[in-house]
mmCIF file of C-alpha atoms in Angstrom:
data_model
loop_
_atom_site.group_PDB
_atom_site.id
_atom_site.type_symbol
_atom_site.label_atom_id
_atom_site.label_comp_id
_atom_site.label_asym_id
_atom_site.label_seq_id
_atom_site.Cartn_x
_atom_site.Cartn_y
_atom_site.Cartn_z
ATOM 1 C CA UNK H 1 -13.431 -22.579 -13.465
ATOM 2 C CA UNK H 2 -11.964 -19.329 -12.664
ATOM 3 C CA UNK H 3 -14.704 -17.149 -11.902
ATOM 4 C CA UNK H 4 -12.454 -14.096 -12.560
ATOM 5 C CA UNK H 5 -10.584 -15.129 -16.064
ATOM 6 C CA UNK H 6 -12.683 -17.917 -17.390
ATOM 7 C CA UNK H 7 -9.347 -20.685 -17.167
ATOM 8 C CA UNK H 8 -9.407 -23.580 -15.649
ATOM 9 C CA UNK H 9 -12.368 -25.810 -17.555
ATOM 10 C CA UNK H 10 -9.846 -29.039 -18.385
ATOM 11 C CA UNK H 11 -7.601 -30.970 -16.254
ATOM 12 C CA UNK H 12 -8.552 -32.045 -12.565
ATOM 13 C CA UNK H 13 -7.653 -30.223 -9.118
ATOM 14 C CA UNK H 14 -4.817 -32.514 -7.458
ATOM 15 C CA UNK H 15 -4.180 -32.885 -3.712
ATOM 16 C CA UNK H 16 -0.580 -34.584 -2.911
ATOM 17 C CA UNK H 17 -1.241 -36.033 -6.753
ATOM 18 C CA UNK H 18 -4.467 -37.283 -5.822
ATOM 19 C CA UNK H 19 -7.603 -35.877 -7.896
ATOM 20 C CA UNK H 20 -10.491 -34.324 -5.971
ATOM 21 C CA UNK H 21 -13.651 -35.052 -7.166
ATOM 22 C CA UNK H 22 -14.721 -31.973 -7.775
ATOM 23 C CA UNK H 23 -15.573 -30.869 -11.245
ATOM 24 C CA UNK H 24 -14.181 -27.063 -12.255
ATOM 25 C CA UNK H 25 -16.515 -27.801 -15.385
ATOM 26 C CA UNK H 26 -19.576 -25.248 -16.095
ATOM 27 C CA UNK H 27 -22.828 -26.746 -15.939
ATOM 28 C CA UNK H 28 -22.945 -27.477 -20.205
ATOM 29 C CA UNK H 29 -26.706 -29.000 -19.651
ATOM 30 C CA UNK H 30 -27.581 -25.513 -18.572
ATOM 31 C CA UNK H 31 -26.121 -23.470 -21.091
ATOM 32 C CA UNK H 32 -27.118 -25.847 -24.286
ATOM 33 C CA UNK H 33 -30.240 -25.829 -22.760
ATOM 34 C CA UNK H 34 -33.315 -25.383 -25.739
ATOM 35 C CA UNK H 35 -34.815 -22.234 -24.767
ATOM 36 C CA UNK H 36 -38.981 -22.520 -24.869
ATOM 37 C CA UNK H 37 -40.815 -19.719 -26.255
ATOM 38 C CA UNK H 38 -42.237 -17.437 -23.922
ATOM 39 C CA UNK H 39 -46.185 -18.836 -23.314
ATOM 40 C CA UNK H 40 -48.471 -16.194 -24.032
ATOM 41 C CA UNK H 41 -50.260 -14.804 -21.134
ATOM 42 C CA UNK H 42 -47.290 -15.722 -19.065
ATOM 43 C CA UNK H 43 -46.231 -12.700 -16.710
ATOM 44 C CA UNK H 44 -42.760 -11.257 -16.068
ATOM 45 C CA UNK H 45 -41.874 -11.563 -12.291
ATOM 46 C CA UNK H 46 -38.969 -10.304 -10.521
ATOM 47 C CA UNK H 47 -36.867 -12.777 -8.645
ATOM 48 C CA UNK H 48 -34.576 -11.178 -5.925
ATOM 49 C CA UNK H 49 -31.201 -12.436 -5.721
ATOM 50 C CA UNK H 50 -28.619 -10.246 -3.976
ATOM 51 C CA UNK H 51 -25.804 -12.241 -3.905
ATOM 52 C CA UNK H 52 -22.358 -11.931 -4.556
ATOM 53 C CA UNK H 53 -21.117 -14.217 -7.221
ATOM 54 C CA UNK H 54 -17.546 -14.602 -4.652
ATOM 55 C CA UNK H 55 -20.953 -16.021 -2.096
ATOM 56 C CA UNK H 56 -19.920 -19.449 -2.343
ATOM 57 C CA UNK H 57 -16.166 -19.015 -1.656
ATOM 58 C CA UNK H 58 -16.525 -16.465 0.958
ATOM 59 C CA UNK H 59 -18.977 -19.207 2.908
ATOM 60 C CA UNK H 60 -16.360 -21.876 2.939
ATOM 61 C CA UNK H 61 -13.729 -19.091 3.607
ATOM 62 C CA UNK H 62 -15.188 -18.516 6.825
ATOM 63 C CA UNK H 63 -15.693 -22.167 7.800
ATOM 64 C CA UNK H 64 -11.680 -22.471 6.948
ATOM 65 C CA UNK H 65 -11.360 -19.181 8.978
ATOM 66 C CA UNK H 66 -13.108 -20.394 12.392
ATOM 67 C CA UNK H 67 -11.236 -24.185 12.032
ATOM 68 C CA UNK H 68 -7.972 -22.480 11.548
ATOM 69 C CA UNK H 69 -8.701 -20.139 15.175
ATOM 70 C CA UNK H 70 -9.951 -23.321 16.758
ATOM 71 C CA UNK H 71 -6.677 -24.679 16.258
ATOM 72 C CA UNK H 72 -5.074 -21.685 17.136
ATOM 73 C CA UNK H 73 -2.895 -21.464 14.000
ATOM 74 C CA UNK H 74 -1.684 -18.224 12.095
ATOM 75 C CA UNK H 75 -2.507 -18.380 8.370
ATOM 76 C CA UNK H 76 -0.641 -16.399 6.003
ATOM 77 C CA UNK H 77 -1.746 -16.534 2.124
ATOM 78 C CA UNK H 78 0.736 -15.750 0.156
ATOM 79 C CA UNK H 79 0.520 -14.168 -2.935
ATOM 80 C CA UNK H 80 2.662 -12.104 -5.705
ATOM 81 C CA UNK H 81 3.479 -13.117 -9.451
ATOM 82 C CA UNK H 82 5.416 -15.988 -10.124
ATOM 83 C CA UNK H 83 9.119 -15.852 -9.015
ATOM 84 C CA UNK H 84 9.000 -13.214 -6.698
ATOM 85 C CA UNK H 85 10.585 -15.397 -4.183
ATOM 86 C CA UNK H 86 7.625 -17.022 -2.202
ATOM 87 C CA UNK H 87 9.015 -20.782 -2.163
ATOM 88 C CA UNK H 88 12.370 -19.194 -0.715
ATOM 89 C CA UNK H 89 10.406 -16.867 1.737
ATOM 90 C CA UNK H 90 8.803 -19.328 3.085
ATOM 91 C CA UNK H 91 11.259 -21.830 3.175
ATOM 92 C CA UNK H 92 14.017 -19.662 5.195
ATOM 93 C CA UNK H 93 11.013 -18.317 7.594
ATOM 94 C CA UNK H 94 9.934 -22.018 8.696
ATOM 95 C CA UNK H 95 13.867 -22.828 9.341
ATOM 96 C CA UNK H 96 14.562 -20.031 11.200
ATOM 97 C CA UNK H 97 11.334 -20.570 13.481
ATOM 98 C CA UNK H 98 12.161 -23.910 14.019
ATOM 99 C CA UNK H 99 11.807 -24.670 17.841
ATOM 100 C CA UNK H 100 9.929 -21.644 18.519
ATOM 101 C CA UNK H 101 6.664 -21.796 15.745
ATOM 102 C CA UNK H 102 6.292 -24.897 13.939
ATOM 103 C CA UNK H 103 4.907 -24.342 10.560
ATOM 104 C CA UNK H 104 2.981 -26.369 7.948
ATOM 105 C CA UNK H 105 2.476 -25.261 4.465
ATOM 106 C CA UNK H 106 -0.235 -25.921 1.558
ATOM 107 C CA UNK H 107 1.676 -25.033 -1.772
ATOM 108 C CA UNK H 108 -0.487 -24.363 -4.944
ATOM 109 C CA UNK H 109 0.841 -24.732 -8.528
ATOM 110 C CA UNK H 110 -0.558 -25.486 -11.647
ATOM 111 C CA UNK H 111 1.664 -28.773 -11.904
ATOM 112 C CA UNK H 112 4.274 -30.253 -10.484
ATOM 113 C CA UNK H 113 4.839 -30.889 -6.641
ATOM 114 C CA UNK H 114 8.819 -28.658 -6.860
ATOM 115 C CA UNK H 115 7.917 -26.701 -4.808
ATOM 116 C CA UNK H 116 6.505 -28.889 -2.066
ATOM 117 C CA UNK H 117 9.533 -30.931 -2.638
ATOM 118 C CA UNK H 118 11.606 -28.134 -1.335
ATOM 119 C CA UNK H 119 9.406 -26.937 1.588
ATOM 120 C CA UNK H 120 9.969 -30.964 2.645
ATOM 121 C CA UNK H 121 12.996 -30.760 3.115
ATOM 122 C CA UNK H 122 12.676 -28.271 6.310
ATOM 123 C CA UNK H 123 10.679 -31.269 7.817
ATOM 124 C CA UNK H 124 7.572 -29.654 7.654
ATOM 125 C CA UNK H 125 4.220 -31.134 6.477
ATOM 126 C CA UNK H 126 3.701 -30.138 3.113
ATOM 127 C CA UNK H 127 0.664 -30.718 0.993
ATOM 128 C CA UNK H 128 0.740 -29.676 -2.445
ATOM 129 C CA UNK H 129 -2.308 -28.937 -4.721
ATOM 130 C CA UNK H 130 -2.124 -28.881 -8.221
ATOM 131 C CA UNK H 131 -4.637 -27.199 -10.086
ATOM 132 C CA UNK H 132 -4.356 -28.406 -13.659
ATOM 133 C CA UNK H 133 -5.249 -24.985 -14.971
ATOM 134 C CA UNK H 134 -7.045 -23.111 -12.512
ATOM 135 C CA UNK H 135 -4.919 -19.972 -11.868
ATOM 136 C CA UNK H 136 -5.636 -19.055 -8.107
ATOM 137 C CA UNK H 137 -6.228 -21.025 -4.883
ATOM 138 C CA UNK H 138 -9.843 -20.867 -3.424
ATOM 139 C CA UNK H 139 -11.234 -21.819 -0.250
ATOM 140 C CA UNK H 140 -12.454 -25.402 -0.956
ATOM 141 C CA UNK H 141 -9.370 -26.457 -1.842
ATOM 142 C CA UNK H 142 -7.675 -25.215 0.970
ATOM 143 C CA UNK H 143 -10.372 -26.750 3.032
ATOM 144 C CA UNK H 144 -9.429 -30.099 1.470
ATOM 145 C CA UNK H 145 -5.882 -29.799 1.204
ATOM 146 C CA UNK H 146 -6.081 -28.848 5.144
ATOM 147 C CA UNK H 147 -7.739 -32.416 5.539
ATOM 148 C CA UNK H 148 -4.693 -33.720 4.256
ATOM 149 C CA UNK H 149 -2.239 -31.981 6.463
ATOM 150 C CA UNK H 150 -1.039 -33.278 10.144
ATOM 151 C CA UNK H 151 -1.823 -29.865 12.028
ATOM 152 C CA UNK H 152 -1.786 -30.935 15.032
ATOM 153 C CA UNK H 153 1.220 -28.783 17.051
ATOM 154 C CA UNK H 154 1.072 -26.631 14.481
ATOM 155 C CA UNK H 155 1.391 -22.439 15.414
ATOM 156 C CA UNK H 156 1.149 -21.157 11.467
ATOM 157 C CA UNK H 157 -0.357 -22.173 8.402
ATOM 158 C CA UNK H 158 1.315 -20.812 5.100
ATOM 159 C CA UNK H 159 -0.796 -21.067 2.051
ATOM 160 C CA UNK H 160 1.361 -20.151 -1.294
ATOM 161 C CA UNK H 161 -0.764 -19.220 -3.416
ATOM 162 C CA UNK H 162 -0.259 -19.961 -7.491
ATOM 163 C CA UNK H 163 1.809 -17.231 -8.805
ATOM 164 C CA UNK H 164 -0.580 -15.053 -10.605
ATOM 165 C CA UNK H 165 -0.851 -10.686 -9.858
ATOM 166 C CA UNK H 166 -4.984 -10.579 -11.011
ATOM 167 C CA UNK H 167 -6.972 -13.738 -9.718
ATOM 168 C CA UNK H 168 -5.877 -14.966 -6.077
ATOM 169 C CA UNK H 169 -6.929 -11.101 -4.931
ATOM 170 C CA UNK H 170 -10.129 -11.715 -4.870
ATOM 171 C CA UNK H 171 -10.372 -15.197 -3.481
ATOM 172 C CA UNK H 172 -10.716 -15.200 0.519
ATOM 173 C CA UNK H 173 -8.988 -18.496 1.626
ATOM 174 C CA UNK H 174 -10.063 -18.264 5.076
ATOM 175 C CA UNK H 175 -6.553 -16.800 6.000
ATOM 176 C CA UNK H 176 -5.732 -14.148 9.152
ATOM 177 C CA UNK H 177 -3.080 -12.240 7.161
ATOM 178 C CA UNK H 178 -2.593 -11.352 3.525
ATOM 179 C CA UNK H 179 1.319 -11.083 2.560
ATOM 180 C CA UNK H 180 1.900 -9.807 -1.302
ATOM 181 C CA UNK H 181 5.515 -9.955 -2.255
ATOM 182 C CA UNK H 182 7.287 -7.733 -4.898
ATOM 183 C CA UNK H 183 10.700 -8.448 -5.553
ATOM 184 C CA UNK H 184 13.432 -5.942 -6.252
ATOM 185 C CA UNK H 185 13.242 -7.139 -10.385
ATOM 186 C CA UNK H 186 9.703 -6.822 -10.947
ATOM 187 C CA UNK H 187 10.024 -2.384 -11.342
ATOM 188 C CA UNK H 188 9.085 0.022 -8.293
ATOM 189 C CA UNK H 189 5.467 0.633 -10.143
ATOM 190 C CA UNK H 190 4.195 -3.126 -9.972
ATOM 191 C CA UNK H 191 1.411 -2.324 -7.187
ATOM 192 C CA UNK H 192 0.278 0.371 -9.439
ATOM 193 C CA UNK H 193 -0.513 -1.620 -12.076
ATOM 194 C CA UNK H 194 -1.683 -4.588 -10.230
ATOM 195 C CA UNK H 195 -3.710 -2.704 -7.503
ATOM 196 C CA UNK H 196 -6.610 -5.187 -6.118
ATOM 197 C CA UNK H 197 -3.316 -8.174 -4.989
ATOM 198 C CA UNK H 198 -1.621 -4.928 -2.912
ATOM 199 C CA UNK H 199 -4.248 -3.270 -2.002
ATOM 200 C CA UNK H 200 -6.223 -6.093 -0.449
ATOM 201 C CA UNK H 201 -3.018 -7.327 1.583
ATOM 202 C CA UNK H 202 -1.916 -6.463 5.414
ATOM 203 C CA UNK H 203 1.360 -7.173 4.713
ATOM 204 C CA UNK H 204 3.670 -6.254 1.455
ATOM 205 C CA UNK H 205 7.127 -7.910 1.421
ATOM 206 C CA UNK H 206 10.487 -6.421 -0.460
ATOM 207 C CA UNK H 207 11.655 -9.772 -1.667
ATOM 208 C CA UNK H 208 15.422 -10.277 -3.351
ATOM 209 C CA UNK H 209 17.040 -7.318 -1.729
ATOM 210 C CA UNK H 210 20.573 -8.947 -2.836
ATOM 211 C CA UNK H 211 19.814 -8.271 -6.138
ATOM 212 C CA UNK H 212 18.884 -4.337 -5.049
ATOM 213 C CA UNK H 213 22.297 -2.743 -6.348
ATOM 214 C CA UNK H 214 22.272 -4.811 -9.814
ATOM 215 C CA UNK H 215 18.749 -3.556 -10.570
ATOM 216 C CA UNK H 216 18.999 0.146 -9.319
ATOM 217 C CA UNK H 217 15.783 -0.458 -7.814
ATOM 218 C CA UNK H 218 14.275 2.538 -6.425
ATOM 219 C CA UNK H 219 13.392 1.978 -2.964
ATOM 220 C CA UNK H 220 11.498 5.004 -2.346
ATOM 221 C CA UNK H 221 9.754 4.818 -5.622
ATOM 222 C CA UNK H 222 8.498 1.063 -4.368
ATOM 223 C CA UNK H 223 7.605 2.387 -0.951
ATOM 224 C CA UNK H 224 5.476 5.278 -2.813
ATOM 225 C CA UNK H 225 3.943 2.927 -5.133
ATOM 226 C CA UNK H 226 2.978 0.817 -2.158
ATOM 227 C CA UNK H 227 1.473 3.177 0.063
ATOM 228 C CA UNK H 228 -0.424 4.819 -3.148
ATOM 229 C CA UNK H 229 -2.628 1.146 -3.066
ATOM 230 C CA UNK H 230 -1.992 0.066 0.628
ATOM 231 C CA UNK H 231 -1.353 3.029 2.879
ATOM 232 C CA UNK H 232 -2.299 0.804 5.918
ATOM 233 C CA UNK H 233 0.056 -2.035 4.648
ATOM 234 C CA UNK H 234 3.075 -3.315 7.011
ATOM 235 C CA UNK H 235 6.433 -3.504 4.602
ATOM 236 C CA UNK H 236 9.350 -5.833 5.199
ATOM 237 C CA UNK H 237 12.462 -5.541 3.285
ATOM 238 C CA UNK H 238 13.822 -8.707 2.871
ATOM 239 C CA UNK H 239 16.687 -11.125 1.470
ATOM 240 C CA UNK H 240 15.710 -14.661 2.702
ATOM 241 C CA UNK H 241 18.795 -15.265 0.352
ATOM 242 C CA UNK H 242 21.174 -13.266 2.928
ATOM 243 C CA UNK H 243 19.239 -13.015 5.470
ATOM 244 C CA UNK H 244 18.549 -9.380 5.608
ATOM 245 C CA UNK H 245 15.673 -8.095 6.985
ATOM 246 C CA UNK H 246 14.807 -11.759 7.943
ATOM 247 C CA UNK H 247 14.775 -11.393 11.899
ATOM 248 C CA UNK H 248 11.928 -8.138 11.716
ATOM 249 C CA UNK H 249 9.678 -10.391 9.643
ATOM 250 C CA UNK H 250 9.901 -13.255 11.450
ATOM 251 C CA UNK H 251 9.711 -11.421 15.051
ATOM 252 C CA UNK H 252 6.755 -9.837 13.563
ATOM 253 C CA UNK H 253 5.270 -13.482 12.999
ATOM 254 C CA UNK H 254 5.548 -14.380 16.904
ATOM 255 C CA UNK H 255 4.431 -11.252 17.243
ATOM 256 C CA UNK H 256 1.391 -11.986 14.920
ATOM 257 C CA UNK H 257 0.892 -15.254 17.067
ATOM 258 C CA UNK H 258 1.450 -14.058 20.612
ATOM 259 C CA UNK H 259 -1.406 -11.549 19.490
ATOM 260 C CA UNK H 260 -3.838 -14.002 18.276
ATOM 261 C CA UNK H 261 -3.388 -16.668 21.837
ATOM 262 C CA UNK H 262 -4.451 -13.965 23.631
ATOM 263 C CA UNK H 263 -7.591 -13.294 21.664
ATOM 264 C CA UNK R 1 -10.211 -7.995 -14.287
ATOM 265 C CA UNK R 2 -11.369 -10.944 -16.766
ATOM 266 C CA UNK R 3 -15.087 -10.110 -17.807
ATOM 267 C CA UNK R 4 -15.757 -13.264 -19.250
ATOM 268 C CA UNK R 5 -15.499 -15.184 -16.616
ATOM 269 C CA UNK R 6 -17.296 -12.836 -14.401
ATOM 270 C CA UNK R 7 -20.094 -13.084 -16.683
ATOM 271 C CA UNK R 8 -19.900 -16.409 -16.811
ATOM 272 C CA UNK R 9 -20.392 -17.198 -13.304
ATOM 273 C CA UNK R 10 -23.404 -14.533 -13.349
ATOM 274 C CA UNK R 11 -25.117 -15.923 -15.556
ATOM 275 C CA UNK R 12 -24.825 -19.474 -14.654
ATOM 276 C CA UNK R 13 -26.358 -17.987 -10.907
ATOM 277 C CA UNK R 14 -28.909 -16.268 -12.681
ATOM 278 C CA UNK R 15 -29.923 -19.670 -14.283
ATOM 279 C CA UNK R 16 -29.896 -21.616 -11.328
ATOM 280 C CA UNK R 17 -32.111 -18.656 -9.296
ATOM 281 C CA UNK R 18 -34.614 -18.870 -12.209
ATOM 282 C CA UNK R 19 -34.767 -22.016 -12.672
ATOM 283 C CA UNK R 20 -35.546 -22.364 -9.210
ATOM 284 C CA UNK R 21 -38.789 -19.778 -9.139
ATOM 285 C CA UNK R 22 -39.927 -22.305 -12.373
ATOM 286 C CA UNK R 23 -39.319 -19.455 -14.917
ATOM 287 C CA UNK R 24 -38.210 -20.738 -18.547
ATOM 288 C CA UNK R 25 -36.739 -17.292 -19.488
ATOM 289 C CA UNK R 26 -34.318 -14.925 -18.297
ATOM 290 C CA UNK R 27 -35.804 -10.797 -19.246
ATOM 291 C CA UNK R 28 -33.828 -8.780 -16.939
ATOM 292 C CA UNK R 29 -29.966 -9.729 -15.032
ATOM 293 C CA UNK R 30 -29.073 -6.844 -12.971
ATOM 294 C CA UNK R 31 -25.799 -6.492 -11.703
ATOM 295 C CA UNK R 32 -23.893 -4.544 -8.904
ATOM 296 C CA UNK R 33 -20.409 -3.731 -9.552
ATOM 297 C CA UNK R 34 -18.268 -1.601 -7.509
ATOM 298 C CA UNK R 35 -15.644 0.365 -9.586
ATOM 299 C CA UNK R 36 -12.248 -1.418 -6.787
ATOM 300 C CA UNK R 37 -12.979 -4.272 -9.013
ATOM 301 C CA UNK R 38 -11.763 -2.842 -11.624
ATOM 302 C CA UNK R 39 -14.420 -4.181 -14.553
ATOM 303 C CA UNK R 40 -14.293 -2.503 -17.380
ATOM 304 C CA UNK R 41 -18.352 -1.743 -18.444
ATOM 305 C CA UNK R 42 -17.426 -2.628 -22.287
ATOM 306 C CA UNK R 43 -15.991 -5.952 -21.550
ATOM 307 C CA UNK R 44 -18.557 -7.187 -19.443
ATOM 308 C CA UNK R 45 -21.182 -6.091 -22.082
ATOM 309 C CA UNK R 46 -19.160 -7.580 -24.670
ATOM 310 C CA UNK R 47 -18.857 -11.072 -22.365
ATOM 311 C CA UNK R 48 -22.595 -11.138 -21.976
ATOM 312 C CA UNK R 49 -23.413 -10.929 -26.168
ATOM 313 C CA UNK R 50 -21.256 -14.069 -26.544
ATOM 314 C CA UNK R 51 -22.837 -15.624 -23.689
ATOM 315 C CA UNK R 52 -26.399 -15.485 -24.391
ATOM 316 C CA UNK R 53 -26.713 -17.761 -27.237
ATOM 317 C CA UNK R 54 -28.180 -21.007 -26.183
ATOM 318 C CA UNK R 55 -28.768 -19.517 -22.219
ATOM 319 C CA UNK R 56 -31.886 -18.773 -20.472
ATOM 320 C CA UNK R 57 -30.923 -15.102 -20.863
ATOM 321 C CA UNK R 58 -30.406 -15.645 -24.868
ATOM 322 C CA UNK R 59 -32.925 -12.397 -25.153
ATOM 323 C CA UNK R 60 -32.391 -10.626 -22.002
ATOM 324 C CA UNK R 61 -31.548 -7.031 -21.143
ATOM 325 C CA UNK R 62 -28.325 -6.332 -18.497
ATOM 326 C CA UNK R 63 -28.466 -3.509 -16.219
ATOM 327 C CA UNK R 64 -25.190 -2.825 -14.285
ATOM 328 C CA UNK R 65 -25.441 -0.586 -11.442
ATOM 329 C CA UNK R 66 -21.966 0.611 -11.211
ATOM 330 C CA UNK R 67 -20.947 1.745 -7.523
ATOM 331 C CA UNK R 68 -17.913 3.979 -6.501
ATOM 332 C CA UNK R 69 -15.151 2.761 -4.887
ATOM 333 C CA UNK R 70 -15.347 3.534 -1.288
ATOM 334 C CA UNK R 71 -11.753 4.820 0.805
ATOM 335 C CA UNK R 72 -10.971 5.187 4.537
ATOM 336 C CA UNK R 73 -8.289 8.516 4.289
ATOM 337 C CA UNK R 74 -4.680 7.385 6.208
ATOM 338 C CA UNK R 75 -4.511 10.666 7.106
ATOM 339 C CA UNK R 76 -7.708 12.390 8.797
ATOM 340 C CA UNK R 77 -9.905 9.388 9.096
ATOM 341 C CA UNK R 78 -12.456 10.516 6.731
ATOM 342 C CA UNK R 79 -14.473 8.391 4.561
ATOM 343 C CA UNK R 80 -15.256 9.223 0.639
ATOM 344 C CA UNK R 81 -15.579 7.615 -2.610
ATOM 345 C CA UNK R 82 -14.326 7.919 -5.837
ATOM 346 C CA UNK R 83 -14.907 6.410 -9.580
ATOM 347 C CA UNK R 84 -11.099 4.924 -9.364
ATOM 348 C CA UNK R 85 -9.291 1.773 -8.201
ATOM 349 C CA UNK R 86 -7.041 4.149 -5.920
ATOM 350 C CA UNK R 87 -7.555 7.681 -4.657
ATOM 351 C CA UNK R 88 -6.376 10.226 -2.729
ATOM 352 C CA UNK R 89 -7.785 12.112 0.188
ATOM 353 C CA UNK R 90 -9.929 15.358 -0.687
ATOM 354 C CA UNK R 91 -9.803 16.751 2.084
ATOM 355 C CA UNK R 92 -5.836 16.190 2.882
ATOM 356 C CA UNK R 93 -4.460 15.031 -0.388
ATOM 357 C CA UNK R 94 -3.388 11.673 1.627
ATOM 358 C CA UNK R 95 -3.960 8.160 0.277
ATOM 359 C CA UNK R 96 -6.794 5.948 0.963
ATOM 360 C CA UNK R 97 -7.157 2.721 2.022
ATOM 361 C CA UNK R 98 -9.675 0.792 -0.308
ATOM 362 C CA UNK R 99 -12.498 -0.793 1.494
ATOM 363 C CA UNK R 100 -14.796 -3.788 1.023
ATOM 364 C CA UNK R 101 -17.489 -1.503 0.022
ATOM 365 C CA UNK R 102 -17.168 -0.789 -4.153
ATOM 366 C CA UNK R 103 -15.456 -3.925 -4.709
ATOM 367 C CA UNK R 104 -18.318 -6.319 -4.927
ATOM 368 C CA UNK R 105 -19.703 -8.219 -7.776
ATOM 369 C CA UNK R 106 -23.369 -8.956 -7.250
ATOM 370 C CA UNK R 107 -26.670 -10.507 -9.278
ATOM 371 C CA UNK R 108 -29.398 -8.019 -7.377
ATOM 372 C CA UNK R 109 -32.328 -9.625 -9.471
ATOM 373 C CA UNK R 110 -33.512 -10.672 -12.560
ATOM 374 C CA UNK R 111 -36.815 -10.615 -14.358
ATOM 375 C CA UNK R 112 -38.424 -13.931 -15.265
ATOM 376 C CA UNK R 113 -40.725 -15.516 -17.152
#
């Protein structure tokens, strides 16, 4: 279950197809549970808990976090609301890297495997998870789709998050960079309105720019909006369509990596 | 941000820690929630009514200790809060970057018995 929206109680998480068995469900025993009248005499104490309720996801986060840097790999979770252009982004980056950065990719949806189908035919691994209803990716399925994936040779990881502007912000995969897309058709003020999926990424990219002139999008007004949330961010302008703006993003990427060998 | 399943997960933690000290009853939750999470107070009260039939917190109290979001200024450096998802600078007027601190969602402790 989504521990941000509630969604996600049917329908079983799917690797490559292949159910997990791990139940999304809510413990029902606990919460039909007959509740015993206090005993008399019985004293209030105070139990101390302190813990977040992300706890559990940020633990396996960071146990995806120090595989992925034992393996050297850059991992990028994408995120941004569905259509912005991530399949495409991601697609066009692992072609033109090809021979310099191999890349491997874990696609999330809540059915179908499209878009892994796609990704596959760049020739790189692919695993897709299908969520049945769960909204966002967390970290122990990326930990198990991960399992599934022949990394080996492998210099970056994308994660594609399920399209979705609330959930996947708060859900640490484990990942070294955050990249939020906003395309050109989704209006300049999106990352105002959606602040926690901007303002928690390093990296915001400009998605669609072909469409720029048909949608009198308002470049500056985007760029403001941006820095309002994420005044630290790192903005690419892109058309993975065209082209445009593709060679800064993906020198920044061996840039990225070149940093993280030497660490 | 979606109360209800915020609360949800709360209060199925707050089970599990109570049952664990052997208490039957939940008295007391008490909550932590920095304001770069965006919860809105009235939801998350409203979440918790239709969840406590049939818990262990069925006639508990929740406190919520609501925190301030905490900003790094892009400008000068400087550090301050502020009761908002985004802010800007006092001291310069520039934007700030939203940190980890005021965006946490966190059972502190309940009271048992």
């Amino acid at each position: 279950m989504c521990i941000e929206c509630g969604c996600g109680r049917p329908g079983p998480t799917k690797i490559n197809g292949k159910p997990t068995n791990r139940s999304y469900a809510p413990a029902s025993a606990d919460r039909k549970a007959k509740i015993v009248g206090a005993t008399p005499g019985h004293a209030h104490k105070t139990v101390d808990v302190h813990q977040s309720i992300f706890a559990a996801n940020d633990k396996k986060a960071a146990e995806n976090r120090a595989l992925f840097t034992s393996k050297g790999l850059l991992v990028l979770n994408v995120v941004s609301s569905p259509g912005s252009g991530k399949t495409t982004l991601v697609q066009k980056t692992i072609e033109r890297l090809a021979g310099k950065a191999p890349m491997g990719v874990i696609v999330g949806d809540l059915e179908t495997d499209n878009d892994a189908r796609r990704l596959r035919t760049t020739g790189a691994p692919v695993v897709q998870i299908t969520t049945g209803t769960l909204c966002h990716l967390d970290a122990e399925m990326v930990a198990r789709a991960f399992g599934e994936l022949p990394s080996d040779g492998l210099r970056i990881l994308v994660i594609e998050n399920v399209g979705n502007l609330v959930c996947p912000a708060t859900f640490d995969l484990g990942e070294g960079l955050r990249v939020a897309l906003l395309s050109v058709t989704e209006g300049e003020d999106k990352p105002l309105k959606y602040p926690p999926l901007f303002s928690f990424a390093q990296v915001v990219v400009i998605t669609k720019q072909d469409l720029a002139g048909p949608c009198e999008f308002d470049r500056d007004a985007a760029l403001a909006s941006i820095r309002a949330v994420n005044p630290a961010a790192k903005v690419f302008e892109v058309s993975a369509k065209t082209g445009e703006g593709m060679d800064d993003w993906c020198a920044f990427l061996l840039e990225e990596l070149d940093v993280r060998s030497e660490e | 941000m979606h109360e209800m399943g915020i609360m949800e997960s709360t209060v199925e933690l707050a089970e599990r820690q109570a049952r664990d000290a052997g208490a039957e009853r939940i008295e007391v939750l008490r909550m932590r929630v920095g304001r770069l999470t965006g919860v809105v107070p009235e939801a998350l009260e409203h979440a918790f009514e239709a969840l406590r039939p049939g818990s262990m917190a069925e006639g508990a109290i929740l406190e919520v200790e609501y925190v301030p979001g905490s900003f790094l200024c892009i400008g000068c450096g400087s550090e301050f809060e502020a009761e908002a998802m985004h802010a800007s600078c006092p001291t310069c007027g520039e934007p700030g970057l939203g940190t980890k601190k005021g965006a946490e969602i966190q059972l502190l402790s309940l009271e048992v018995s």
